[in-house]
XYZ file of C-alpha atoms in Angstrom:
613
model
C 5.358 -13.945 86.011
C 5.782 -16.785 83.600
C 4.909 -19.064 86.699
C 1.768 -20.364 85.192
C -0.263 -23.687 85.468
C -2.610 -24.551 82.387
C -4.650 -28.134 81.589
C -1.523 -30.101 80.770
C 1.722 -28.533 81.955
C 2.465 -26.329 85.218
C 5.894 -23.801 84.187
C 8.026 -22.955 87.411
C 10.417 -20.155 86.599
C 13.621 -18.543 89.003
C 15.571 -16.161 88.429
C 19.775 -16.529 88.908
C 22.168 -14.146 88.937
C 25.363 -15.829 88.046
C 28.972 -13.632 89.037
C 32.764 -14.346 87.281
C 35.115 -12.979 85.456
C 36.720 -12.749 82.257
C 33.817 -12.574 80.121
C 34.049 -12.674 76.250
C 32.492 -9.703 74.239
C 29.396 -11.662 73.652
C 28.236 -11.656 76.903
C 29.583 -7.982 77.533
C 27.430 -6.964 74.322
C 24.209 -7.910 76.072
C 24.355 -7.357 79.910
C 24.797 -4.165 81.848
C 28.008 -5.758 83.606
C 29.855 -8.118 82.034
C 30.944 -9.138 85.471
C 27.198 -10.265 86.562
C 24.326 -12.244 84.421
C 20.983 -12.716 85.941
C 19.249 -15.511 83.538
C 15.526 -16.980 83.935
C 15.708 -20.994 84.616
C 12.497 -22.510 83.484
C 10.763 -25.850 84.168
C 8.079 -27.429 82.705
C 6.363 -30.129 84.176
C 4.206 -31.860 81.396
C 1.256 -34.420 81.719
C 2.108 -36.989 79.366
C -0.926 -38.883 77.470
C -2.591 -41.500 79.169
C -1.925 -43.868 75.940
C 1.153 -43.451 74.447
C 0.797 -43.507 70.852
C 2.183 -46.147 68.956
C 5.775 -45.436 67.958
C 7.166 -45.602 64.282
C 10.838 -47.391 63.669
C 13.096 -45.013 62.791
C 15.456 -45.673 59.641
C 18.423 -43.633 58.827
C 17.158 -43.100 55.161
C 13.856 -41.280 56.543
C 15.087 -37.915 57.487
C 12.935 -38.600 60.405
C 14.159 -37.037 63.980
C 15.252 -40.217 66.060
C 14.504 -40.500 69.868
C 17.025 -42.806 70.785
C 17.429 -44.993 73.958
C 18.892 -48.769 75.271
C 17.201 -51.988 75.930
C 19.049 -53.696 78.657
C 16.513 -56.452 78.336
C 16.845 -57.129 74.583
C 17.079 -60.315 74.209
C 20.748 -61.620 73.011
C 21.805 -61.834 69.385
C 19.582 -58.648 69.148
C 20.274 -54.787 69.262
C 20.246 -52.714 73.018
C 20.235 -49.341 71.008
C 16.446 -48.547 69.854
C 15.498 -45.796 67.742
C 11.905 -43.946 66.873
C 10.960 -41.045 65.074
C 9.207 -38.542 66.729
C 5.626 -37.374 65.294
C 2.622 -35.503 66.182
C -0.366 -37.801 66.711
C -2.712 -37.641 63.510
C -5.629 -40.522 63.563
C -8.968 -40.781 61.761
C -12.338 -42.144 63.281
C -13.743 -44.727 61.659
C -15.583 -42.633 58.821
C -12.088 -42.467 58.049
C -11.940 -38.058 59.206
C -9.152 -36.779 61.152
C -9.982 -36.747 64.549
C -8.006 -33.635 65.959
C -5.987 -31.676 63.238
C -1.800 -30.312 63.541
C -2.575 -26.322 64.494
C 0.184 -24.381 64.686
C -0.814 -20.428 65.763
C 1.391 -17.623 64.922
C 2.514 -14.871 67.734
C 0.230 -12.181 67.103
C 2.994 -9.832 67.802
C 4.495 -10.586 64.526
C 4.108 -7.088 61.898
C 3.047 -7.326 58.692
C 4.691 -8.244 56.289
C 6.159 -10.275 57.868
C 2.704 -11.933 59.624
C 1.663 -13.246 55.776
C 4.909 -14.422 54.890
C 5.154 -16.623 57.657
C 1.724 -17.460 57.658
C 2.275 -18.515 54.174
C 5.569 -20.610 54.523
C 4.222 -22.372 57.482
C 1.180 -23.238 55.564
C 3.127 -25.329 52.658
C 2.611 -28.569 55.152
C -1.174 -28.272 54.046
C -0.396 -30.212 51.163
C 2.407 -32.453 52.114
C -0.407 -34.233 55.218
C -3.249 -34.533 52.194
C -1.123 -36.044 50.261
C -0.181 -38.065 52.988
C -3.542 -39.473 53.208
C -4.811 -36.955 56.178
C -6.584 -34.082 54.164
C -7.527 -31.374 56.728
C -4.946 -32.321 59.222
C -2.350 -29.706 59.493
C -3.543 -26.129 59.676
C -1.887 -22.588 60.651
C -3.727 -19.697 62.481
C -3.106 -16.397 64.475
C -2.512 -17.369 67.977
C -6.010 -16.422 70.142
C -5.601 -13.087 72.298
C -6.756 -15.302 75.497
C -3.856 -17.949 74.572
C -0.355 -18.593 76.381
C 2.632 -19.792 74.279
C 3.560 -21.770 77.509
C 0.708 -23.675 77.287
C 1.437 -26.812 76.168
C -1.544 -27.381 73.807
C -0.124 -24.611 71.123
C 2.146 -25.551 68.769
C 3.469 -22.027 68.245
C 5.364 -19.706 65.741
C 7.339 -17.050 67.628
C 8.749 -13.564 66.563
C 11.537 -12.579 68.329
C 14.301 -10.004 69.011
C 17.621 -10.525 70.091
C 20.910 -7.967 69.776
C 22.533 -9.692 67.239
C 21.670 -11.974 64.078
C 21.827 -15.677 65.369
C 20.145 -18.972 64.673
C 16.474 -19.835 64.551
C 15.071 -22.702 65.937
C 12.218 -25.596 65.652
C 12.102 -27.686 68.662
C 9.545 -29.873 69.733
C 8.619 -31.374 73.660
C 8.689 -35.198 72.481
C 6.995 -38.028 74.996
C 10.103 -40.175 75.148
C 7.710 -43.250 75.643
C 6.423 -43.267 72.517
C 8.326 -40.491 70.264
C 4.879 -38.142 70.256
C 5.287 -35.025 69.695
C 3.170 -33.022 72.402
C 4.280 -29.239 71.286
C 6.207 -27.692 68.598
C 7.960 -24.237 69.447
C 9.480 -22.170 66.512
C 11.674 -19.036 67.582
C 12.550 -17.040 64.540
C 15.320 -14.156 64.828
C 13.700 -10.696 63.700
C 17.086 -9.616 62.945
C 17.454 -12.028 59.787
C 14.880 -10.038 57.618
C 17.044 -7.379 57.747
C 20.689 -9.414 56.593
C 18.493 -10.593 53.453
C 17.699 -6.955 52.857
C 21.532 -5.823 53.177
C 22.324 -8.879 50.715
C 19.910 -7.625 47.777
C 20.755 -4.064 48.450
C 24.488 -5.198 47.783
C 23.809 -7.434 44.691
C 21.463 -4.527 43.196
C 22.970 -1.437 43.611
C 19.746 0.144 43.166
C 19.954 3.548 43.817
C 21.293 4.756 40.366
C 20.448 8.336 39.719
C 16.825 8.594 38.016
C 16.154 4.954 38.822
C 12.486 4.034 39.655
C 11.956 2.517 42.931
C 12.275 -1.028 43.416
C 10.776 -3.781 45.631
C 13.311 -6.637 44.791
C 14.772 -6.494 47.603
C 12.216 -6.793 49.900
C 10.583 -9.523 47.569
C 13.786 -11.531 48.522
C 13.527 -10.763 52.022
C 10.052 -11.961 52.214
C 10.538 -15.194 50.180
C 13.310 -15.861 52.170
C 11.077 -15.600 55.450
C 8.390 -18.527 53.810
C 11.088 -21.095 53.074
C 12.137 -20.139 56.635
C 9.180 -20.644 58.280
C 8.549 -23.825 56.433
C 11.391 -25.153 57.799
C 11.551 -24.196 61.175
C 7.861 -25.879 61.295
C 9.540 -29.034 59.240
C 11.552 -29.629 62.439
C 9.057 -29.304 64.874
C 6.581 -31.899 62.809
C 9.859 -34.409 62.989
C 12.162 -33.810 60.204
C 15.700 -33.138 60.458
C 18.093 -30.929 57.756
C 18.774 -32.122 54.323
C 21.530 -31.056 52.905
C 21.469 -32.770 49.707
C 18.825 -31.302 48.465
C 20.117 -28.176 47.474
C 21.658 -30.266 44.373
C 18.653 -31.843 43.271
C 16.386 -29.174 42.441
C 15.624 -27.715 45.857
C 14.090 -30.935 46.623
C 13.799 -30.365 50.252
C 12.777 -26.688 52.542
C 15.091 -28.806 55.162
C 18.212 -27.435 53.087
C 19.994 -24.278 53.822
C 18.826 -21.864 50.984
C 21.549 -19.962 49.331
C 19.887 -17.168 47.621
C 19.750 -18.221 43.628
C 21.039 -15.109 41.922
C 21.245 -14.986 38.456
C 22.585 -12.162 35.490
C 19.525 -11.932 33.014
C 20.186 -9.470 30.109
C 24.000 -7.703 32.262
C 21.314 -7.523 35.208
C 21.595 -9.418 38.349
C 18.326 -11.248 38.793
C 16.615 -12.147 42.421
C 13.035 -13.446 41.115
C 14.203 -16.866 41.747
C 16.394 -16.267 44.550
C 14.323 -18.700 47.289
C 11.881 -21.822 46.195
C 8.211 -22.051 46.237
C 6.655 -24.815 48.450
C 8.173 -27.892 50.011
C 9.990 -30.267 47.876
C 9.836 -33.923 46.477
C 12.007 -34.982 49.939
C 9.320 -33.272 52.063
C 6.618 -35.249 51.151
C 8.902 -38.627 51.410
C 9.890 -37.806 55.221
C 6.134 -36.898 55.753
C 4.823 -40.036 54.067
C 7.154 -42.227 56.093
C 6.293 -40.408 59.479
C 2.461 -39.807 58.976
C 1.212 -42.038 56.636
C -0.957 -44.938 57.893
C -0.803 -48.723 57.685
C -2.235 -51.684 58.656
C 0.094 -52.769 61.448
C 0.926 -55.752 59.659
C 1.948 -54.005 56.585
C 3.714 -51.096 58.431
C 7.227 -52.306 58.115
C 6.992 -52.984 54.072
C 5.177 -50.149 53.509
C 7.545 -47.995 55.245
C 10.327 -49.561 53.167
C 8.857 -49.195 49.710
C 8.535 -45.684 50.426
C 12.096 -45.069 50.498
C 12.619 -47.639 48.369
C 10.690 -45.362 45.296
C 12.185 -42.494 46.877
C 16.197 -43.929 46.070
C 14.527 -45.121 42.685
C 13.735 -41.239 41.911
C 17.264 -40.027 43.039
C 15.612 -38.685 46.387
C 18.626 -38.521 48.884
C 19.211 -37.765 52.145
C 22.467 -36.150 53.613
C 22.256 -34.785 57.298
C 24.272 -32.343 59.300
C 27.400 -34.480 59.767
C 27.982 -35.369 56.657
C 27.566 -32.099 55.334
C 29.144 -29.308 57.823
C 32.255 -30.208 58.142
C 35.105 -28.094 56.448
C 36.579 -31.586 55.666
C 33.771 -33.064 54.399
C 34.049 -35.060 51.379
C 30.098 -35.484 50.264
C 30.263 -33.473 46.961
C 26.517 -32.529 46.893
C 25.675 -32.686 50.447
C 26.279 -28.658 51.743
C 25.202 -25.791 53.398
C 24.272 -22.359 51.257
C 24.832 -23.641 47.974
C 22.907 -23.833 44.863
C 23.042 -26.298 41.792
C 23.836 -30.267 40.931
C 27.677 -29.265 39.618
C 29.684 -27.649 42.869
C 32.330 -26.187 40.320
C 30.110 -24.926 37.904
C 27.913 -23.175 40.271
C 31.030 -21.322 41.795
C 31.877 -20.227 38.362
C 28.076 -18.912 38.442
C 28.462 -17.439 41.844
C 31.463 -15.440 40.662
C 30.042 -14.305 37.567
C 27.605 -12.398 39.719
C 30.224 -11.012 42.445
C 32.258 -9.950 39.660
C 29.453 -7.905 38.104
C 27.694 -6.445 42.028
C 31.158 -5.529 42.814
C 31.655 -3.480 39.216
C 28.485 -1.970 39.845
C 28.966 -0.848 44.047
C 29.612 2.247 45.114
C 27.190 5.267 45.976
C 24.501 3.291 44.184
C 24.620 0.657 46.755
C 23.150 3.184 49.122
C 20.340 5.621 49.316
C 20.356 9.295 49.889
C 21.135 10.725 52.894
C 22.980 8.011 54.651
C 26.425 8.194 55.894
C 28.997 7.125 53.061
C 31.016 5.329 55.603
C 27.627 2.866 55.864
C 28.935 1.373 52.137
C 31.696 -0.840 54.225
C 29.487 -3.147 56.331
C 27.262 -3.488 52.523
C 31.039 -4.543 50.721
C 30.897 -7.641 53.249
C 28.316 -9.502 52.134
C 29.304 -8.944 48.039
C 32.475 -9.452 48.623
C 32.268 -12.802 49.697
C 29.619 -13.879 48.250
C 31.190 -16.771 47.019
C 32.296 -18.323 50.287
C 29.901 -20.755 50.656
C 30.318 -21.987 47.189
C 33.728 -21.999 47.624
C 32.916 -24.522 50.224
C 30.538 -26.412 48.675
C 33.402 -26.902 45.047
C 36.622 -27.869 47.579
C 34.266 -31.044 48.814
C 34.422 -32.534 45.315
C 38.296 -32.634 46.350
C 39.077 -36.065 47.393
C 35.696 -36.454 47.574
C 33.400 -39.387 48.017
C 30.144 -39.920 47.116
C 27.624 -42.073 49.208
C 24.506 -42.476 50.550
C 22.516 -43.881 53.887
C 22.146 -47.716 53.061
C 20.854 -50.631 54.673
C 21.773 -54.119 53.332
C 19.792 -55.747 50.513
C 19.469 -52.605 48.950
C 21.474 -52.308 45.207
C 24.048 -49.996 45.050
C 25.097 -49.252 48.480
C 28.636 -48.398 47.554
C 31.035 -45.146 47.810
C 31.992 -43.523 44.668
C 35.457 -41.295 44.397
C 34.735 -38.166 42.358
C 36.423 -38.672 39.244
C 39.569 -37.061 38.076
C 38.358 -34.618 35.777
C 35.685 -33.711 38.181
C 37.929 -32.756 41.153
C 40.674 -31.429 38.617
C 37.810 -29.049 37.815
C 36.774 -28.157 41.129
C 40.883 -27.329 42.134
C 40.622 -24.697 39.074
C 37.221 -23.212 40.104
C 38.351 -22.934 43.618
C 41.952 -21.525 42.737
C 40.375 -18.622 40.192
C 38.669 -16.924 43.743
C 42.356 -16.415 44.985
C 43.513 -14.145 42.030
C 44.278 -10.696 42.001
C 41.437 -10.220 39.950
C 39.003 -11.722 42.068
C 40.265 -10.188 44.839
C 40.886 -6.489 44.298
C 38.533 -3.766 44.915
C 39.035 -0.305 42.348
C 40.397 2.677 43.491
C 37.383 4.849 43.530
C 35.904 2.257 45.578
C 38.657 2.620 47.641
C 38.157 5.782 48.273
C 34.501 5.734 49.271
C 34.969 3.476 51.931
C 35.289 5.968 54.682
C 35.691 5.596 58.753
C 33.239 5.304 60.714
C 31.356 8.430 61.398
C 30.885 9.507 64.965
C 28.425 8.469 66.749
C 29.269 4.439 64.975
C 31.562 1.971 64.902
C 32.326 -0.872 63.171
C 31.149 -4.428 64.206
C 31.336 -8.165 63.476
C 29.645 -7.223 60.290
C 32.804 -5.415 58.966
C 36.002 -6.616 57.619
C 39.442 -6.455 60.593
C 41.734 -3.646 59.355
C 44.967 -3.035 60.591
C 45.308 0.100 59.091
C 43.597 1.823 62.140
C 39.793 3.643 60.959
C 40.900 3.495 57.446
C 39.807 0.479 55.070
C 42.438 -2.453 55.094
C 42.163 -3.730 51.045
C 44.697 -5.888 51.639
C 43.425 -7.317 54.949
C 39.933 -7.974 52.757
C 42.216 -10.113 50.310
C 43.820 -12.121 53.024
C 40.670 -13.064 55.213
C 38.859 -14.347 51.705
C 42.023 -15.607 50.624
C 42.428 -17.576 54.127
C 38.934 -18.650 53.419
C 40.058 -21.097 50.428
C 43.117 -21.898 51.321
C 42.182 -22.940 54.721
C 39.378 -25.552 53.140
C 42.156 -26.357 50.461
C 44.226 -28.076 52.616
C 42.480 -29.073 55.550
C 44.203 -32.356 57.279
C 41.203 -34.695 56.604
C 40.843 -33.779 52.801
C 44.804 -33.940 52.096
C 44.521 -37.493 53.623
C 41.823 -38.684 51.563
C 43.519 -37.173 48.574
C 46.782 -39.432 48.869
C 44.718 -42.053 49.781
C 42.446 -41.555 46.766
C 45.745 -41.183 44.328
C 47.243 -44.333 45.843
C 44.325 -46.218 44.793
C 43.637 -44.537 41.506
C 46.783 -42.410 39.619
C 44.344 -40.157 38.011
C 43.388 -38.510 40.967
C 44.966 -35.121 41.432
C 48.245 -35.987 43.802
C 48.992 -33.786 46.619
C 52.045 -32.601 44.801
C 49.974 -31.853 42.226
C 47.346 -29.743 43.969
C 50.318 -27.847 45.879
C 52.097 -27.259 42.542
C 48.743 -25.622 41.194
C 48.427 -23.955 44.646
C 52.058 -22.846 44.370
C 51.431 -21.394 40.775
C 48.604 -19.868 41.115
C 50.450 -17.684 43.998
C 54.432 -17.096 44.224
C 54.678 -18.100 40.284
C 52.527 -14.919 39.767
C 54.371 -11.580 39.250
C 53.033 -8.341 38.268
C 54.344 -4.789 37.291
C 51.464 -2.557 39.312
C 52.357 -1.804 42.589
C 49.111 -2.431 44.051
C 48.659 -5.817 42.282
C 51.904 -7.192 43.387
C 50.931 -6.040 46.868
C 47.920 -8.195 47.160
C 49.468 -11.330 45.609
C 51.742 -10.767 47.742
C 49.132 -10.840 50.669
C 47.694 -14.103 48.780
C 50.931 -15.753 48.785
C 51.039 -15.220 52.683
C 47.837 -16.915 53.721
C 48.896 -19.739 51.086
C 52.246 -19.889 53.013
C 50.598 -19.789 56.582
C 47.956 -22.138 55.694
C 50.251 -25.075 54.270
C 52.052 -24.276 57.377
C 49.305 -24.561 59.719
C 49.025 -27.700 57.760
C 51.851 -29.246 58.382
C 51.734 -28.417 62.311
C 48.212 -30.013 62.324
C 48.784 -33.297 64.388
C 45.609 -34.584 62.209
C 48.300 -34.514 59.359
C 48.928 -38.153 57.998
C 53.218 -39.227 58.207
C 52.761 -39.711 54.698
C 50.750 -36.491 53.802
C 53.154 -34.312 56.041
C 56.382 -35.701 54.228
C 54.950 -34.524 50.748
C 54.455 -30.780 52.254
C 57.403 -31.162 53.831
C 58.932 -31.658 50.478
C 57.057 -28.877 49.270
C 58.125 -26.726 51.919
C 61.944 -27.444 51.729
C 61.667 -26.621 47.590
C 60.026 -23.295 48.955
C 62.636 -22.190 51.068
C 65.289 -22.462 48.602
C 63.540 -20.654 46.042
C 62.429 -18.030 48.392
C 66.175 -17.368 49.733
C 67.134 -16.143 46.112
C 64.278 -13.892 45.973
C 63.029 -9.918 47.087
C 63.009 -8.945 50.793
C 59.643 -10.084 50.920
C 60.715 -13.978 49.792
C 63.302 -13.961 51.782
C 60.954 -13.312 54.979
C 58.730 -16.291 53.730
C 62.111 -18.075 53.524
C 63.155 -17.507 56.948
C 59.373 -18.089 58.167
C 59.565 -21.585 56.455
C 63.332 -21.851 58.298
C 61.985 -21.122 61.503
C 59.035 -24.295 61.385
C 61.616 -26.443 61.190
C 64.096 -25.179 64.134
C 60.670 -25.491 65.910
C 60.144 -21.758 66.634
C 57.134 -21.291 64.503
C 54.019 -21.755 66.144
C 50.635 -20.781 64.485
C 49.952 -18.418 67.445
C 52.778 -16.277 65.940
C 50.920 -15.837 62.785
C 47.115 -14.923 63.473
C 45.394 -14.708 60.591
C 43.086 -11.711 59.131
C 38.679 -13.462 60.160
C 36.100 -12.635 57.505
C 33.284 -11.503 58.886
C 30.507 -14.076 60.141
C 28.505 -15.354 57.533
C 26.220 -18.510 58.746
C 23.719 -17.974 59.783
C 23.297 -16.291 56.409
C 19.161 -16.720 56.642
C 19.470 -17.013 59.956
C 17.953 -21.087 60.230
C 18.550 -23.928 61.856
């Protein structure tokens, strides 16, 4: 059926049945057999313009999209590898009027509220193109009833269902002559509305006996859905992710959002939870792909724009830079909020502290199953754990920017001492007892499932069969920390960083603090020692894993080593369960420990928190 043939573009699809074995639970959780898949294969075959339009240089400060490909016939002494950005055609006639405006239609299919809040979000390019210099040439409208989404003259905004909560998407078919964009396709997740819904319902608590309805949460929900439908759009007009933008004011839709929650008067706060509008980066990246120029003046013109962009502190970070767990950018991440990585934890876990004091039978309403207030602990729980990633980067981390020579200031900066001494104490206060404790009476509301349920990726791993695991919860947030603590690239960087300055934190030093923050700690409560006890295990396993990494530098490895050895001896004079971390160290180095003996307690998935890509 979707074998169609419009004006411009003829779709051929087939459908394959694929057979094997040994598939994963993914694939199991959406096919009738696991053992079969029958997939549609689709081709499009596209009538490309008779002119190619003329392509735009791409430059690595632009946070342009680049279509890339070689000159063999470059002439020598000059680059093969040549780069454009990719762009919807926007020209004006001679009265100086667009000729044909940017439409993108919206699935009709999409409910309300939904419909409006996308309709809205997409429409925040309106301004960005007329200021630009092309008033009137980006619009957003329902897609007609007579109108295909195949057909290759929409640009269209799709709603979409799928069985679990994934990514959503903004690409674009791109004439590789010339870098034109020819159609932008946004796929957005329907199942993403509902994860910001579970998120505010766990921050509010706001079923309270007597209390008067509330429409917070869905207020959240739905400002979540503009920013994401502004950026899924932002992709498919040529921009790529931003991730530096988070820590300049929200200066860019192109970020990932982490919801801005705030405690106004003991209350957690959501009004401000998700910007308004694109940012000061958005209209930088659409200046430098839309704006027009003489052709002689193109390349300076081009240039100054970034050039007043770097003068305003306008930066540009991309996904490399930015998602790694070794990463060293310190304001270039994913889910995070604020200029000051540390402080901003501190924030974060001012507000988990207070959501988790207020949880319980409030989180939920009437009627439902109690046992439903586990898979709502998930996302409160860790609410910090992007932040957490976000503070561990100003560890050994180095600050820099895209730069092309002649520029002024096109050096890397090493986070100062007192800045990443900072960020090792903000980091180390999520692995306390404190932090990471739940009260008995909440304890005792979280139920097994009830029958007719089950628990799913969405809930915490127990190994305490249908009962809740507390201390399991403690280890997988605790492995969460420790894990970006002392991953191989950032311990490198960090003796590097100390050889070359002595103020920087040493890895001795950061172990030390690691070490008593952990096994230094002692309590009298029974259920307090137990899960420092389960902290000082994923600390043990993951400066372990550590030192089996091969990634692990001779010189980094011979300081945990050193560590290590200290450890053991202490450990051997200690209780039963010291003496097992003893022998554990003992058996690394006879070479029987492995880290497939050790597997370690997952949180639950978090990214696609939003649900964007």
């Amino acid at each position: 059926p979707n074998s169609k043939s419009f004006p411009l573009n003829t779709e051929f699809e087939a459908l394959i049945t694929l057979k094997g074995q040994g598939a994963g639970p993914h694939l199991s959780s959406v096919t009738p057999s696991s053992e079969a898949i029958t997939v549609r294969t689709h081709h499009s075959f596209i009538q490309l313009p008779e002119e190619p339009m003329t392509p735009r240089a791409f430059d690595p400060r632009s946070g342009g999209i680049p279509v890339t490909f070689y000159d063999y016939a470059a002439p020598l002494g000059e680059p093969m590898k040549r780069q454009w950005v990719i762009r919807h055609r926007l020209e004006k006639d001679d009265q100086g009027q667009v000729i044909e405006p940017i439409v993108y239609y919206l699935d009709a299919g999409t409910p309300e509220p939904v419909r409006s809040a996308l309709l809205e979000g997409a429409k925040w390019w309106s301004e960005a193109f007329e200021k630009a210099g092309f008033p009137g040439g980006y619009e957003v409208k329902m897609l007609p009833d007579d109108a295909d989404p195949l057909d290759i003259r929409y640009n269209t905004i799709q709603w979409v269902h799928r069985s679990t909560r994934g990514w959503s998407y903004g690409y674009s078919v791109v004439d590789p002559r010339s870098g034109e964009i020819l159609k932008g396709h946004v796929t957005l997740g329907s199942l993403r509305v509902r994860q910001d819904m579970l998120i505010a319902q766990a921050l509010l608590s706001p079923f309270k006996p007597g209390a008067e309805p509330t429409d917070a949460m869905e207020n959240m929900a739905l400002a979540r859905l503009r920013q994401l439908s502004a950026h899924e759009v932002g992709h498919t007009i040529g921009l790529i992710h931003n991730f530096h933008a988070s820590s300049n004011d929200r200066a860019s839709v192109m970020d990932y959002p982490h919801p801005l929650v705030q405690l106004t008067d003991g209350e957690v706060d959501l009004s401000a939870a998700y910007g308004i509008g694109i940012g000061a980066w958005d209209q930088v990246s659409v200046n430098y792909l839309y704006q027009s120029f003489e052709p002689e003046n193109e390349t300076e013109g081009l240039n100054q724009i970034l050039t007043e962009a770097a003068e305003q502190g306008l930066v540009f970070i991309a996904d490399r830079d930015a998602r790694a767990q070794g990463g060293s950018h310190p304001r270039a991440h994913l889910w995070d909020n604020g200029s000051n990585a540390a402080q901003s934890l501190m924030d974060v876990m001012a507000v988990r502290k207070h959501a988790l004091s207020q949880f319980g039978l409030n989180s939920m309403p009437e009627g439902e199953p109690v046992a439903s207030l586990e898979k709502l602990l998930a996302p409160v729980y860790l609410f910090h754990r992007y932040q957490v990633e976000a503070a561990v980067k100003l560890i050994a981390g180095v600050d820099y920017r895209y730069a092309l020579k002649g520029e002024a200031d096109v050096a890397s900066q090493m986070v100062n001492a007192e800045q990443q001494q900072a960020a090792i104490d903000a980091v180390l206060a999520t692995v306390t007892v404190d932090a990471l404790s739940l009260p008995d009476d909440l304890l005792n509301l979280l139920l097994p499932p009830v029958e007719g349920s089950y628990r799913d990726r969405e809930h915490f791993k127990h190994r305490t069969g249908l009962n809740f695991d507390m201390l399991a919860a403690a280890e997988a947030a605790a492995s969460h920390t420790f894990n970006l603590l002392l991953h191989p690239e950032r311990i490198n960087r960090l003796h590097e960083q100390n050889s070359r300055n002595n103020d920087i934190p040493s890895i001795q030093q950061l172990i030390q603090q690691m070490h008593k923050h952990t096994w230094s700690n002692r309590h009298k409560d029974n259920k307090q020692q137990a899960i420092q006890n389960s902290i000082n295990w994923v600390f043990l396993q993951s400066a372990l894993h550590l030192a089996h990494n091969p990634q692990l530098a001779p010189q980094s490895r011979a300081h945990l080593h050193t560590y290590l050895k200290t450890a053991q001896k202490q450990f051997k004079k200690g209780d039963a369960f010291q003496k097992l971390a003893a022998d554990t160290i003992g058996r690394y180095f006879s070479g029987q420990w492995q880290p497939a003996n050790s597997p370690s307690i997952e949180m639950p998935p978090g990214s696609p928190i939003g649900t964007i890509n």
